Amino acid sequence: MKEPHTVRRLGDLARAIVYRQALIKHECWPRARLEELQQRRLASLLDWVTEKSPFYREFRSTHRLGPPYSLQDFPILDKKTYMKCFDQIVTDPRLRLSQLQEHMAHVCGDEYYLGKYRVLTTAGSSGLKTVVVFNRKEWSIQEATSMRIASMMGVVPFSLRRPTIVTIGSHSPLHDSYRLPLSMDTGLYRYHVLPATALLEELVQRLNYLQPHVLRGFPSLLGLLVTEVLQGHLHINPSIIAGGGEPLTGELRKQLQAAWPKSAVFDIYGTQEGLRAMECNPGQGMHIFEDLGIVEVVDENNQPVPDGTLGHKILFTSLFGFTQPVIRYEITDMMVLAAEPCPCGQPFRRILAINGRNDDVLYLRGRGGKQVAIHPVHFWNVLESYADIRQYQVVHEPDGICLRLMFDEGNGHVAGSVREHLTRKLHTLGVERPSIRVELVTALEDRSRHMGKWKNIISNVNHSTQ
Ligand SMILES: [Zn+2]
């Protein structure tokens, strides 16, 4: 007889608890032992994909590769190519992109696909959507990583006083920040996910009620909450604050620390494909969990840059993704890795600086003359829901908002409905007569010209003098 879904989910979590123990042991290993583990896992991954994935099988025969394989012999895949070749890359022939998209349209909780897969979707700063599939074991590793991050912040499962963890983020089961807590919600922690798209007043109200021990969210949103503390609306006392999804600047860290002097402020980095990095101590840089993945920091020509130097992008290889191999997958975040080992003794390399999504909060005139702070998440949500938009930029000028849209060829006709959708959204958020003009463009500036300070949402208006 088939196990009921809840039993299987509990099984996934039980496995995650075992994995977590193993992962935590790696944190005390010497670097050489970690590198051995990486090489062993990489060898099994490359053996597996060259047998089971039609894409890599063909690549192996065209390039006459044979074991032992070297990672550098494998192709670099950007998001677009990856999604184009998706059906050939996956190692289970039953996984078809079109059918997964169909499944995603109906997911409302922690459902499995074909009885064993969890399917997520992403839309990064490029606005290009990707799909990520994990089998149950792979998902347990995701859960274990999540518990590992909690442990590094000092939150231990099975403690008598179950901590209340509140994440302000996506409210979709297709995003890991929501799906992970959902799949692990068995009473170990008290998890709450509040939608980042909610009105600020509602978030403040909910937070005052929940009184989180741990508060997680986009740094720019945490910045808005600091203002709410200063204005006397928000009364919470989290012992741990964690930012993720955007760079946490030194300035914001100071503001958070000033608003909540007794809390520890952590920075977390992660991608839906399974790359995770986390600070051991606040301000020390984020350790990449290299027991689960390999990160190559490279320049424009895909050549490795030395530690301590700013790269143009990274190539990520997941050492645990066997269903949907992620090998030398291009992530357009620019980062600098520390050249020195960390004083804490962990063998994992650290991200010292990262220039990822770096969008501005826009301050628009609200009804009744009051200014309304509009977090970039509202723009991401609307604009990234259109599959036809290749790239976009929102620029707030003194005379209104300029929306620059770049479409896949021939799809520009939806621009009008995008504009209407955004106007409606801003109106709901309390903006008085939002003025939006649309520019259709065929190219947006190269992000490298900004030294990685690429912004999708830009404010050219000084909000204090408005
Ligand atoms: Zn450290």
GROMACS .gro file of C-alpha atoms and ligand atoms in nm:
model
  467
    1MET     CA    1   0.000   0.000   0.000
    2LYS     CA    2   0.119   0.349  -0.081
    3GLU     CA    3   0.229   0.558   0.217
    4PRO     CA    4   0.009   0.858   0.282
    5HIS     CA    5   0.158   1.192   0.179
    6THR     CA    6   0.210   1.316   0.539
    7VAL     CA    7   0.407   1.002   0.627
    8ARG     CA    8   0.631   1.050   0.325
    9ARG     CA    9   0.688   1.415   0.413
   10LEU     CA   10   0.783   1.315   0.766
   11GLY     CA   11   1.020   1.060   0.616
   12ASP     CA   12   1.184   1.338   0.412
   13LEU     CA   13   1.229   1.545   0.727
   14ALA     CA   14   1.364   1.251   0.930
   15ARG     CA   15   1.625   1.197   0.658
   16ALA     CA   16   1.704   1.570   0.670
   17ILE     CA   17   1.779   1.550   1.042
   18VAL     CA   18   2.033   1.274   0.975
   19TYR     CA   19   2.187   1.471   0.685
   20ARG     CA   20   2.211   1.780   0.905
   21GLN     CA   21   2.433   1.592   1.152
   22ALA     CA   22   2.667   1.492   0.871
   23LEU     CA   23   2.679   1.843   0.726
   24ILE     CA   24   2.763   1.998   1.062
   25LYS     CA   25   3.059   1.759   1.099
   26HIS     CA   26   3.207   1.894   0.774
   27GLU     CA   27   3.234   2.238   0.934
   28CYS     CA   28   3.526   2.111   1.149
   29TRP     CA   29   3.710   1.932   0.871
   30PRO     CA   30   4.045   2.047   0.732
   31ARG     CA   31   4.025   2.200   0.383
   32ALA     CA   32   4.204   1.905   0.220
   33ARG     CA   33   3.942   1.660   0.348
   34LEU     CA   34   3.662   1.882   0.219
   35GLU     CA   35   3.826   1.900  -0.125
   36GLU     CA   36   3.853   1.520  -0.132
   37LEU     CA   37   3.482   1.493  -0.058
   38GLN     CA   38   3.405   1.744  -0.334
   39GLN     CA   39   3.609   1.547  -0.586
   40ARG     CA   40   3.443   1.220  -0.488
   41ARG     CA   41   3.094   1.368  -0.518
   42LEU     CA   42   3.182   1.540  -0.844
   43ALA     CA   43   3.312   1.214  -0.993
   44SER     CA   44   2.986   1.031  -0.909
   45LEU     CA   45   2.781   1.321  -1.046
   46LEU     CA   46   2.971   1.334  -1.377
   47ASP     CA   47   2.958   0.954  -1.413
   48TRP     CA   48   2.584   0.966  -1.349
   49VAL     CA   49   2.500   1.248  -1.592
   50THR     CA   50   2.707   1.108  -1.876
   51GLU     CA   51   2.501   0.788  -1.843
   52LYS     CA   52   2.155   0.917  -1.756
   53SER     CA   53   2.118   1.262  -1.911
   54PRO     CA   54   2.070   1.262  -2.292
   55PHE     CA   55   2.229   1.610  -2.307
   56TYR     CA   56   2.549   1.508  -2.129
   57ARG     CA   57   2.556   1.166  -2.294
   58GLU     CA   58   2.565   1.335  -2.631
   59PHE     CA   59   2.820   1.588  -2.510
   60ARG     CA   60   3.042   1.307  -2.391
   61SER     CA   61   3.032   1.124  -2.722
   62THR     CA   62   3.072   1.439  -2.938
   63HIS     CA   63   3.374   1.547  -2.734
   64ARG     CA   64   3.504   1.194  -2.691
   65LEU     CA   65   3.525   1.232  -2.315
   66GLY     CA   66   3.582   0.943  -2.082
   67PRO     CA   67   3.624   0.893  -1.709
   68PRO     CA   68   3.783   1.027  -1.498
   69TYR     CA   69   3.609   1.348  -1.606
   70SER     CA   70   3.727   1.697  -1.534
   71LEU     CA   71   3.469   1.964  -1.450
   72GLN     CA   72   3.643   2.214  -1.679
   73ASP     CA   73   3.569   1.990  -1.980
   74PHE     CA   74   3.197   2.040  -1.927
   75PRO     CA   75   3.002   2.318  -2.097
   76ILE     CA   76   2.900   2.640  -1.923
   77LEU     CA   77   2.524   2.683  -1.939
   78ASP     CA   78   2.343   3.013  -1.908
   79LYS     CA   79   1.980   3.022  -1.796
   80LYS     CA   80   1.840   3.058  -2.143
   81THR     CA   81   2.031   2.766  -2.292
   82TYR     CA   82   1.959   2.560  -1.983
   83MET     CA   83   1.585   2.607  -2.013
   84LYS     CA   84   1.597   2.539  -2.387
   85CYS     CA   85   1.770   2.205  -2.328
   86PHE     CA   86   1.579   2.123  -2.008
   87ASP     CA   87   1.409   1.806  -2.134
   88GLN     CA   88   1.745   1.665  -2.248
   89ILE     CA   89   1.938   1.767  -1.935
   90VAL     CA   90   1.718   1.597  -1.674
   91THR     CA   91   1.795   1.235  -1.587
   92ASP     CA   92   1.434   1.116  -1.558
   93PRO     CA   93   1.278   1.104  -1.907
   94ARG     CA   94   0.934   1.156  -1.754
   95LEU     CA   95   1.026   1.515  -1.659
   96ARG     CA   96   0.913   1.744  -1.939
   97LEU     CA   97   0.925   2.121  -1.906
   98SER     CA   98   0.580   2.177  -2.054
   99GLN     CA   99   0.424   1.926  -1.815
  100LEU     CA  100   0.610   2.070  -1.518
  101GLN     CA  101   0.476   2.414  -1.607
  102GLU     CA  102   0.130   2.266  -1.619
  103HIS     CA  103   0.185   2.110  -1.274
  104MET     CA  104   0.317   2.441  -1.134
  105ALA     CA  105   0.003   2.620  -1.239
  106HIS     CA  106  -0.192   2.404  -0.993
  107VAL     CA  107   0.046   2.367  -0.696
  108CYS     CA  108  -0.104   2.514  -0.382
  109GLY     CA  109   0.085   2.333  -0.106
  110ASP     CA  110   0.365   2.081  -0.064
  111GLU     CA  111   0.251   1.844  -0.338
  112TYR     CA  112   0.484   1.598  -0.507
  113TYR     CA  113   0.500   1.561  -0.883
  114LEU     CA  114   0.489   1.197  -1.005
  115GLY     CA  115   0.483   1.095  -0.640
  116LYS     CA  116   0.837   1.205  -0.561
  117TYR     CA  117   0.943   1.542  -0.704
  118ARG     CA  118   0.910   1.895  -0.576
  119VAL     CA  119   0.907   2.161  -0.845
  120LEU     CA  120   1.012   2.522  -0.792
  121THR     CA  121   1.049   2.820  -1.019
  122THR     CA  122   1.277   3.121  -1.007
  123ALA     CA  123   1.295   3.463  -1.164
  124GLY     CA  124   1.628   3.625  -1.096
  125SER     CA  125   1.751   3.973  -1.179
  126SER     CA  126   1.749   3.887  -1.549
  127GLY     CA  127   1.376   3.827  -1.521
  128LEU     CA  128   1.418   3.495  -1.698
  129LYS     CA  129   1.220   3.220  -1.532
  130THR     CA  130   1.375   2.884  -1.461
  131VAL     CA  131   1.237   2.560  -1.323
  132VAL     CA  132   1.410   2.347  -1.060
  133VAL     CA  133   1.314   1.991  -0.967
  134PHE     CA  134   1.428   1.797  -0.660
  135ASN     CA  135   1.357   1.435  -0.574
  136ARG     CA  136   1.275   1.349  -0.213
  137LYS     CA  137   1.635   1.279  -0.107
  138GLU     CA  138   1.755   1.599  -0.272
  139TRP     CA  139   1.479   1.789  -0.098
  140SER     CA  140   1.590   1.641   0.236
  141ILE     CA  141   1.932   1.794   0.167
  142GLN     CA  142   1.762   2.128   0.109
  143GLU     CA  143   1.582   2.088   0.441
  144ALA     CA  144   1.906   1.986   0.615
  145THR     CA  145   2.074   2.298   0.474
  146SER     CA  146   1.794   2.509   0.607
  147MET     CA  147   1.840   2.354   0.954
  148ARG     CA  148   2.216   2.405   0.923
  149ILE     CA  149   2.162   2.776   0.857
  150ALA     CA  150   1.930   2.795   1.158
  151SER     CA  151   2.196   2.623   1.373
  152MET     CA  152   2.464   2.866   1.255
  153MET     CA  153   2.241   3.148   1.376
  154GLY     CA  154   2.202   2.972   1.710
  155VAL     CA  155   1.855   2.826   1.653
  156VAL     CA  156   1.858   2.459   1.746
  157PRO     CA  157   1.575   2.215   1.668
  158PHE     CA  158   1.424   2.016   1.954
  159SER     CA  159   1.488   2.297   2.201
  160LEU     CA  160   1.222   2.315   2.471
  161ARG     CA  161   1.117   2.663   2.374
  162ARG     CA  162   1.028   2.635   2.009
  163PRO     CA  163   1.151   2.955   1.848
  164THR     CA  164   0.917   3.161   1.632
  165ILE     CA  165   1.075   3.214   1.292
  166VAL     CA  166   0.914   3.471   1.066
  167THR     CA  167   1.020   3.507   0.704
  168ILE     CA  168   0.889   3.797   0.501
  169GLY     CA  169   0.915   3.676   0.146
  170SER     CA  170   0.743   3.506  -0.138
  171HIS     CA  171   0.408   3.352  -0.059
  172SER     CA  172   0.425   3.095  -0.332
  173PRO     CA  173   0.493   2.723  -0.283
  174LEU     CA  174   0.701   2.748  -0.601
  175HIS     CA  175   0.964   2.946  -0.412
  176ASP     CA  176   1.197   2.778  -0.162
  177SER     CA  177   1.167   3.051   0.101
  178TYR     CA  178   0.803   2.945   0.136
  179ARG     CA  179   0.819   2.581   0.034
  180LEU     CA  180   1.094   2.481   0.277
  181PRO     CA  181   0.915   2.604   0.589
  182LEU     CA  182   0.596   2.450   0.453
  183SER     CA  183   0.754   2.108   0.400
  184MET     CA  184   0.923   2.121   0.743
  185ASP     CA  185   0.622   2.244   0.935
  186THR     CA  186   0.591   1.958   1.181
  187GLY     CA  187   0.639   2.144   1.507
  188LEU     CA  188   1.020   2.163   1.531
  189TYR     CA  189   0.999   2.537   1.492
  190ARG     CA  190   0.709   2.778   1.475
  191TYR     CA  191   0.732   2.896   1.117
  192HIS     CA  192   0.544   3.187   0.969
  193VAL     CA  193   0.584   3.329   0.622
  194LEU     CA  194   0.439   3.674   0.566
  195PRO     CA  195   0.401   3.792   0.207
  196ALA     CA  196   0.653   4.062   0.118
  197THR     CA  197   0.385   4.209  -0.105
  198ALA     CA  198   0.155   4.287   0.189
  199LEU     CA  199   0.102   4.649   0.290
  200LEU     CA  200   0.367   4.768   0.534
  201GLU     CA  201   0.104   4.845   0.801
  202GLU     CA  202  -0.021   4.486   0.781
  203LEU     CA  203   0.330   4.348   0.817
  204VAL     CA  204   0.391   4.568   1.121
  205GLN     CA  205   0.064   4.453   1.275
  206ARG     CA  206   0.141   4.084   1.217
  207LEU     CA  207   0.496   4.119   1.350
  208ASN     CA  208   0.375   4.294   1.663
  209TYR     CA  209   0.139   4.001   1.716
  210LEU     CA  210   0.385   3.719   1.635
  211GLN     CA  211   0.685   3.863   1.826
  212PRO     CA  212   0.946   3.668   1.624
  213HIS     CA  213   1.270   3.536   1.773
  214VAL     CA  214   1.410   3.515   1.424
  215LEU     CA  215   1.317   3.765   1.155
  216ARG     CA  216   1.419   3.703   0.793
  217GLY     CA  217   1.356   3.910   0.484
  218PHE     CA  218   1.490   4.120   0.199
  219PRO     CA  219   1.740   4.370   0.345
  220SER     CA  220   1.559   4.663   0.182
  221LEU     CA  221   1.235   4.551   0.348
  222LEU     CA  222   1.410   4.516   0.685
  223GLY     CA  223   1.526   4.875   0.624
  224LEU     CA  224   1.162   4.986   0.594
  225LEU     CA  225   1.088   4.808   0.922
  226VAL     CA  226   1.366   5.008   1.092
  227THR     CA  227   1.173   5.324   0.998
  228GLU     CA  228   0.863   5.170   1.156
  229VAL     CA  229   1.059   5.112   1.480
  230LEU     CA  230   1.184   5.472   1.478
  231GLN     CA  231   0.830   5.597   1.425
  232GLY     CA  232   0.710   5.391   1.720
  233HIS     CA  233   0.483   5.154   1.523
  234LEU     CA  234   0.683   4.833   1.543
  235HIS     CA  235   0.754   4.678   1.883
  236ILE     CA  236   0.941   4.352   1.842
  237ASN     CA  237   1.258   4.216   1.994
  238PRO     CA  238   1.407   3.953   1.763
  239SER     CA  239   1.729   3.795   1.885
  240ILE     CA  240   1.828   3.708   1.528
  241ILE     CA  241   1.778   3.908   1.210
  242ALA     CA  242   1.874   3.762   0.874
  243GLY     CA  243   1.878   3.929   0.536
  244GLY     CA  244   1.872   3.745   0.206
  245GLY     CA  245   1.782   3.785  -0.160
  246GLU     CA  246   1.967   4.114  -0.192
  247PRO     CA  247   2.302   4.241  -0.066
  248LEU     CA  248   2.300   4.350   0.298
  249THR     CA  249   2.502   4.670   0.301
  250GLY     CA  250   2.724   4.773   0.592
  251GLU     CA  251   2.511   5.084   0.635
  252LEU     CA  252   2.189   4.885   0.668
  253ARG     CA  253   2.353   4.643   0.909
  254LYS     CA  254   2.436   4.943   1.131
  255GLN     CA  255   2.077   5.068   1.113
  256LEU     CA  256   1.939   4.723   1.201
  257GLN     CA  257   2.184   4.694   1.486
  258ALA     CA  258   2.083   5.038   1.614
  259ALA     CA  259   1.712   4.954   1.597
  260TRP     CA  260   1.758   4.616   1.769
  261PRO     CA  261   2.081   4.645   1.973
  262LYS     CA  262   2.044   4.301   2.134
  263SER     CA  263   2.004   4.109   1.810
  264ALA     CA  264   2.263   3.940   1.590
  265VAL     CA  265   2.235   4.041   1.223
  266PHE     CA  266   2.326   3.776   0.964
  267ASP     CA  267   2.357   3.780   0.589
  268ILE     CA  268   2.249   3.474   0.390
  269TYR     CA  269   2.299   3.406   0.020
  270GLY     CA  270   2.113   3.146  -0.175
  271THR     CA  271   1.981   3.044  -0.512
  272GLN     CA  272   1.694   2.807  -0.584
  273GLU     CA  273   1.935   2.570  -0.761
  274GLY     CA  274   2.081   2.478  -0.422
  275LEU     CA  275   2.372   2.716  -0.371
  276ARG     CA  276   2.380   2.850  -0.014
  277ALA     CA  277   2.622   3.066   0.183
  278MET     CA  278   2.596   3.191   0.537
  279GLU     CA  279   2.796   3.400   0.782
  280CYS     CA  280   2.959   3.214   1.072
  281ASN     CA  281   2.970   3.538   1.271
  282PRO     CA  282   2.805   3.864   1.172
  283GLY     CA  283   3.026   4.062   0.935
  284GLN     CA  284   3.280   3.786   0.866
  285GLY     CA  285   3.171   3.706   0.511
  286MET     CA  286   2.945   3.421   0.402
  287HIS     CA  287   3.079   3.066   0.398
  288ILE     CA  288   2.976   2.883   0.081
  289PHE     CA  289   2.854   2.534   0.167
  290GLU     CA  290   3.114   2.370  -0.050
  291ASP     CA  291   3.030   2.019   0.068
  292LEU     CA  292   2.716   2.057  -0.147
  293GLY     CA  293   2.845   2.258  -0.439
  294ILE     CA  294   3.138   2.401  -0.632
  295VAL     CA  295   3.159   2.772  -0.710
  296GLU     CA  296   3.391   2.906  -0.981
  297VAL     CA  297   3.430   3.285  -0.980
  298VAL     CA  298   3.512   3.388  -1.338
  299ASP     CA  299   3.564   3.696  -1.558
  300GLU     CA  300   3.372   3.796  -1.875
  301ASN     CA  301   3.558   3.527  -2.072
  302ASN     CA  302   3.484   3.253  -1.819
  303GLN     CA  303   3.842   3.252  -1.695
  304PRO     CA  304   3.886   3.198  -1.321
  305VAL     CA  305   3.976   3.507  -1.117
  306PRO     CA  306   4.194   3.477  -0.806
  307ASP     CA  307   4.035   3.495  -0.459
  308GLY     CA  308   4.025   3.856  -0.343
  309THR     CA  309   3.931   3.982  -0.693
  310LEU     CA  310   3.583   4.084  -0.817
  311GLY     CA  311   3.452   3.834  -1.071
  312HIS     CA  312   3.204   3.904  -1.349
  313LYS     CA  313   2.979   3.606  -1.267
  314ILE     CA  314   2.991   3.266  -1.104
  315LEU     CA  315   2.955   2.913  -1.231
  316PHE     CA  316   2.776   2.683  -0.991
  317THR     CA  317   2.785   2.305  -0.982
  318SER     CA  318   2.548   2.132  -0.742
  319LEU     CA  319   2.701   1.821  -0.589
  320PHE     CA  320   2.365   1.683  -0.481
  321GLY     CA  321   2.139   1.752  -0.779
  322PHE     CA  322   2.121   1.424  -0.966
  323THR     CA  323   1.764   1.456  -1.099
  324GLN     CA  324   1.821   1.791  -1.264
  325PRO     CA  325   2.197   1.829  -1.296
  326VAL     CA  326   2.325   2.182  -1.239
  327ILE     CA  327   2.677   2.184  -1.379
  328ARG     CA  328   2.878   2.502  -1.443
  329TYR     CA  329   2.552   2.692  -1.438
  330GLU     CA  330   2.597   3.064  -1.494
  331ILE     CA  331   2.472   3.293  -1.217
  332THR     CA  332   2.514   3.661  -1.298
  333ASP     CA  333   2.608   3.775  -0.947
  334MET     CA  334   2.943   3.944  -0.917
  335MET     CA  335   3.137   3.845  -0.607
  336VAL     CA  336   3.470   3.858  -0.431
  337LEU     CA  337   3.586   3.557  -0.231
  338ALA     CA  338   3.815   3.600   0.069
  339ALA     CA  339   4.176   3.513  -0.002
  340GLU     CA  340   4.239   3.407   0.358
  341PRO     CA  341   4.077   3.127   0.559
  342CYS     CA  342   3.824   3.239   0.820
  343PRO     CA  343   3.938   3.276   1.182
  344CYS     CA  344   3.644   3.054   1.285
  345GLY     CA  345   3.824   2.752   1.138
  346GLN     CA  346   3.554   2.637   0.892
  347PRO     CA  347   3.705   2.494   0.573
  348PHE     CA  348   3.452   2.669   0.345
  349ARG     CA  349   3.559   2.972   0.142
  350ARG     CA  350   3.382   3.299   0.215
  351ILE     CA  351   3.200   3.553  -0.003
  352LEU     CA  352   3.336   3.890   0.109
  353ALA     CA  353   3.132   4.109  -0.122
  354ILE     CA  354   2.848   4.052  -0.360
  355ASN     CA  355   2.671   4.278  -0.604
  356GLY     CA  356   2.348   4.105  -0.678
  357ARG     CA  357   2.004   4.249  -0.700
  358ASN     CA  358   2.041   4.599  -0.572
  359ASP     CA  359   1.713   4.775  -0.630
  360ASP     CA  360   1.589   5.098  -0.478
  361VAL     CA  361   1.280   5.150  -0.267
  362LEU     CA  362   1.064   5.412  -0.443
  363TYR     CA  363   0.890   5.684  -0.244
  364LEU     CA  364   0.574   5.790  -0.427
  365ARG     CA  365   0.304   6.040  -0.344
  366GLY     CA  366   0.021   5.865  -0.167
  367ARG     CA  367  -0.342   5.956  -0.125
  368GLY     CA  368  -0.378   6.237   0.126
  369GLY     CA  369  -0.035   6.377   0.035
  370LYS     CA  370   0.158   6.125   0.248
  371GLN     CA  371   0.459   5.951   0.093
  372VAL     CA  372   0.430   5.578   0.038
  373ALA     CA  373   0.739   5.357   0.035
  374ILE     CA  374   0.709   5.101  -0.244
  375HIS     CA  375   0.940   4.807  -0.199
  376PRO     CA  376   1.093   4.665  -0.523
  377VAL     CA  377   0.922   4.332  -0.455
  378HIS     CA  378   0.597   4.481  -0.587
  379PHE     CA  379   0.760   4.561  -0.921
  380TRP     CA  380   0.937   4.223  -0.938
  381ASN     CA  381   0.607   4.048  -0.874
  382VAL     CA  382   0.415   4.222  -1.148
  383LEU     CA  383   0.689   4.242  -1.410
  384GLU     CA  384   0.825   3.893  -1.361
  385SER     CA  385   0.481   3.742  -1.398
  386TYR     CA  386   0.501   3.817  -1.773
  387ALA     CA  387   0.689   3.539  -1.951
  388ASP     CA  388   0.735   3.763  -2.258
  389ILE     CA  389   0.936   4.034  -2.080
  390ARG     CA  390   1.304   3.959  -2.135
  391GLN     CA  391   1.436   4.242  -1.919
  392TYR     CA  392   1.300   4.552  -1.759
  393GLN     CA  393   1.394   4.863  -1.574
  394VAL     CA  394   1.177   5.094  -1.364
  395VAL     CA  395   1.310   5.447  -1.325
  396HIS     CA  396   1.146   5.695  -1.091
  397GLU     CA  397   1.198   6.046  -1.232
  398PRO     CA  398   1.060   6.368  -1.081
  399ASP     CA  399   0.779   6.366  -1.344
  400GLY     CA  400   0.673   6.004  -1.293
  401ILE     CA  401   0.779   5.647  -1.353
  402CYS     CA  402   0.948   5.537  -1.671
  403LEU     CA  403   0.905   5.169  -1.743
  404ARG     CA  404   1.161   5.034  -1.988
  405LEU     CA  405   1.061   4.701  -2.131
  406MET     CA  406   1.249   4.464  -2.353
  407PHE     CA  407   1.033   4.194  -2.507
  408ASP     CA  408   1.098   3.878  -2.696
  409GLU     CA  409   1.046   3.963  -3.060
  410GLY     CA  410   0.690   4.044  -3.157
  411ASN     CA  411   0.547   4.046  -2.804
  412GLY     CA  412   0.550   4.422  -2.746
  413HIS     CA  413   0.170   4.438  -2.770
  414VAL     CA  414   0.135   4.330  -2.406
  415ALA     CA  415   0.310   4.652  -2.293
  416GLY     CA  416  -0.025   4.825  -2.245
  417SER     CA  417  -0.158   4.557  -2.013
  418VAL     CA  418   0.171   4.552  -1.818
  419ARG     CA  419   0.132   4.927  -1.763
  420GLU     CA  420  -0.228   4.887  -1.652
  421HIS     CA  421  -0.141   4.598  -1.420
  422LEU     CA  422   0.133   4.803  -1.254
  423THR     CA  423  -0.089   5.110  -1.225
  424ARG     CA  424  -0.356   4.900  -1.053
  425LYS     CA  425  -0.097   4.750  -0.819
  426LEU     CA  426   0.043   5.091  -0.718
  427HIS     CA  427  -0.307   5.219  -0.667
  428THR     CA  428  -0.382   4.931  -0.426
  429LEU     CA  429  -0.067   5.019  -0.237
  430GLY     CA  430  -0.202   5.369  -0.176
  431VAL     CA  431  -0.023   5.564  -0.452
  432GLU     CA  432  -0.221   5.861  -0.579
  433ARG     CA  433  -0.269   5.860  -0.958
  434PRO     CA  434   0.045   5.665  -1.051
  435SER     CA  435   0.197   5.813  -1.366
  436ILE     CA  436   0.374   5.549  -1.571
  437ARG     CA  437   0.511   5.586  -1.922
  438VAL     CA  438   0.636   5.289  -2.115
  439GLU     CA  439   0.944   5.280  -2.337
  440LEU     CA  440   1.000   4.974  -2.551
  441VAL     CA  441   1.371   4.912  -2.583
  442THR     CA  442   1.577   4.659  -2.771
  443ALA     CA  443   1.868   4.669  -2.527
  444LEU     CA  444   1.935   4.775  -2.172
  445GLU     CA  445   2.275   4.887  -2.057
  446ASP     CA  446   2.531   4.621  -1.983
  447ARG     CA  447   2.536   4.557  -1.610
  448SER     CA  448   2.916   4.530  -1.606
  449ARG     CA  449   2.938   4.902  -1.679
  450HIS     CA  450   2.801   4.964  -1.333
  451MET     CA  451   3.062   4.740  -1.171
  452GLY     CA  452   2.786   4.505  -1.077
  453LYS     CA  453   2.567   4.775  -0.931
  454TRP     CA  454   2.299   4.680  -1.178
  455LYS     CA  455   1.956   4.798  -1.079
  456ASN     CA  456   1.619   4.701  -1.214
  457ILE     CA  457   1.443   4.959  -0.999
  458ILE     CA  458   1.605   5.301  -0.982
  459SER     CA  459   1.506   5.613  -0.795
  460ASN     CA  460   1.630   5.943  -0.937
  461VAL     CA  461   1.424   6.134  -0.683
  462ASN     CA  462   1.550   6.236  -0.344
  463HIS     CA  463   1.260   6.132  -0.123
  464SER     CA  464   1.342   6.358   0.172
  465THR     CA  465   1.305   6.673  -0.038
  466GLN     CA  466   1.005   6.560  -0.239
  467ZN      ZN  467   3.395   3.169   0.959
   0.00000   0.00000   0.00000
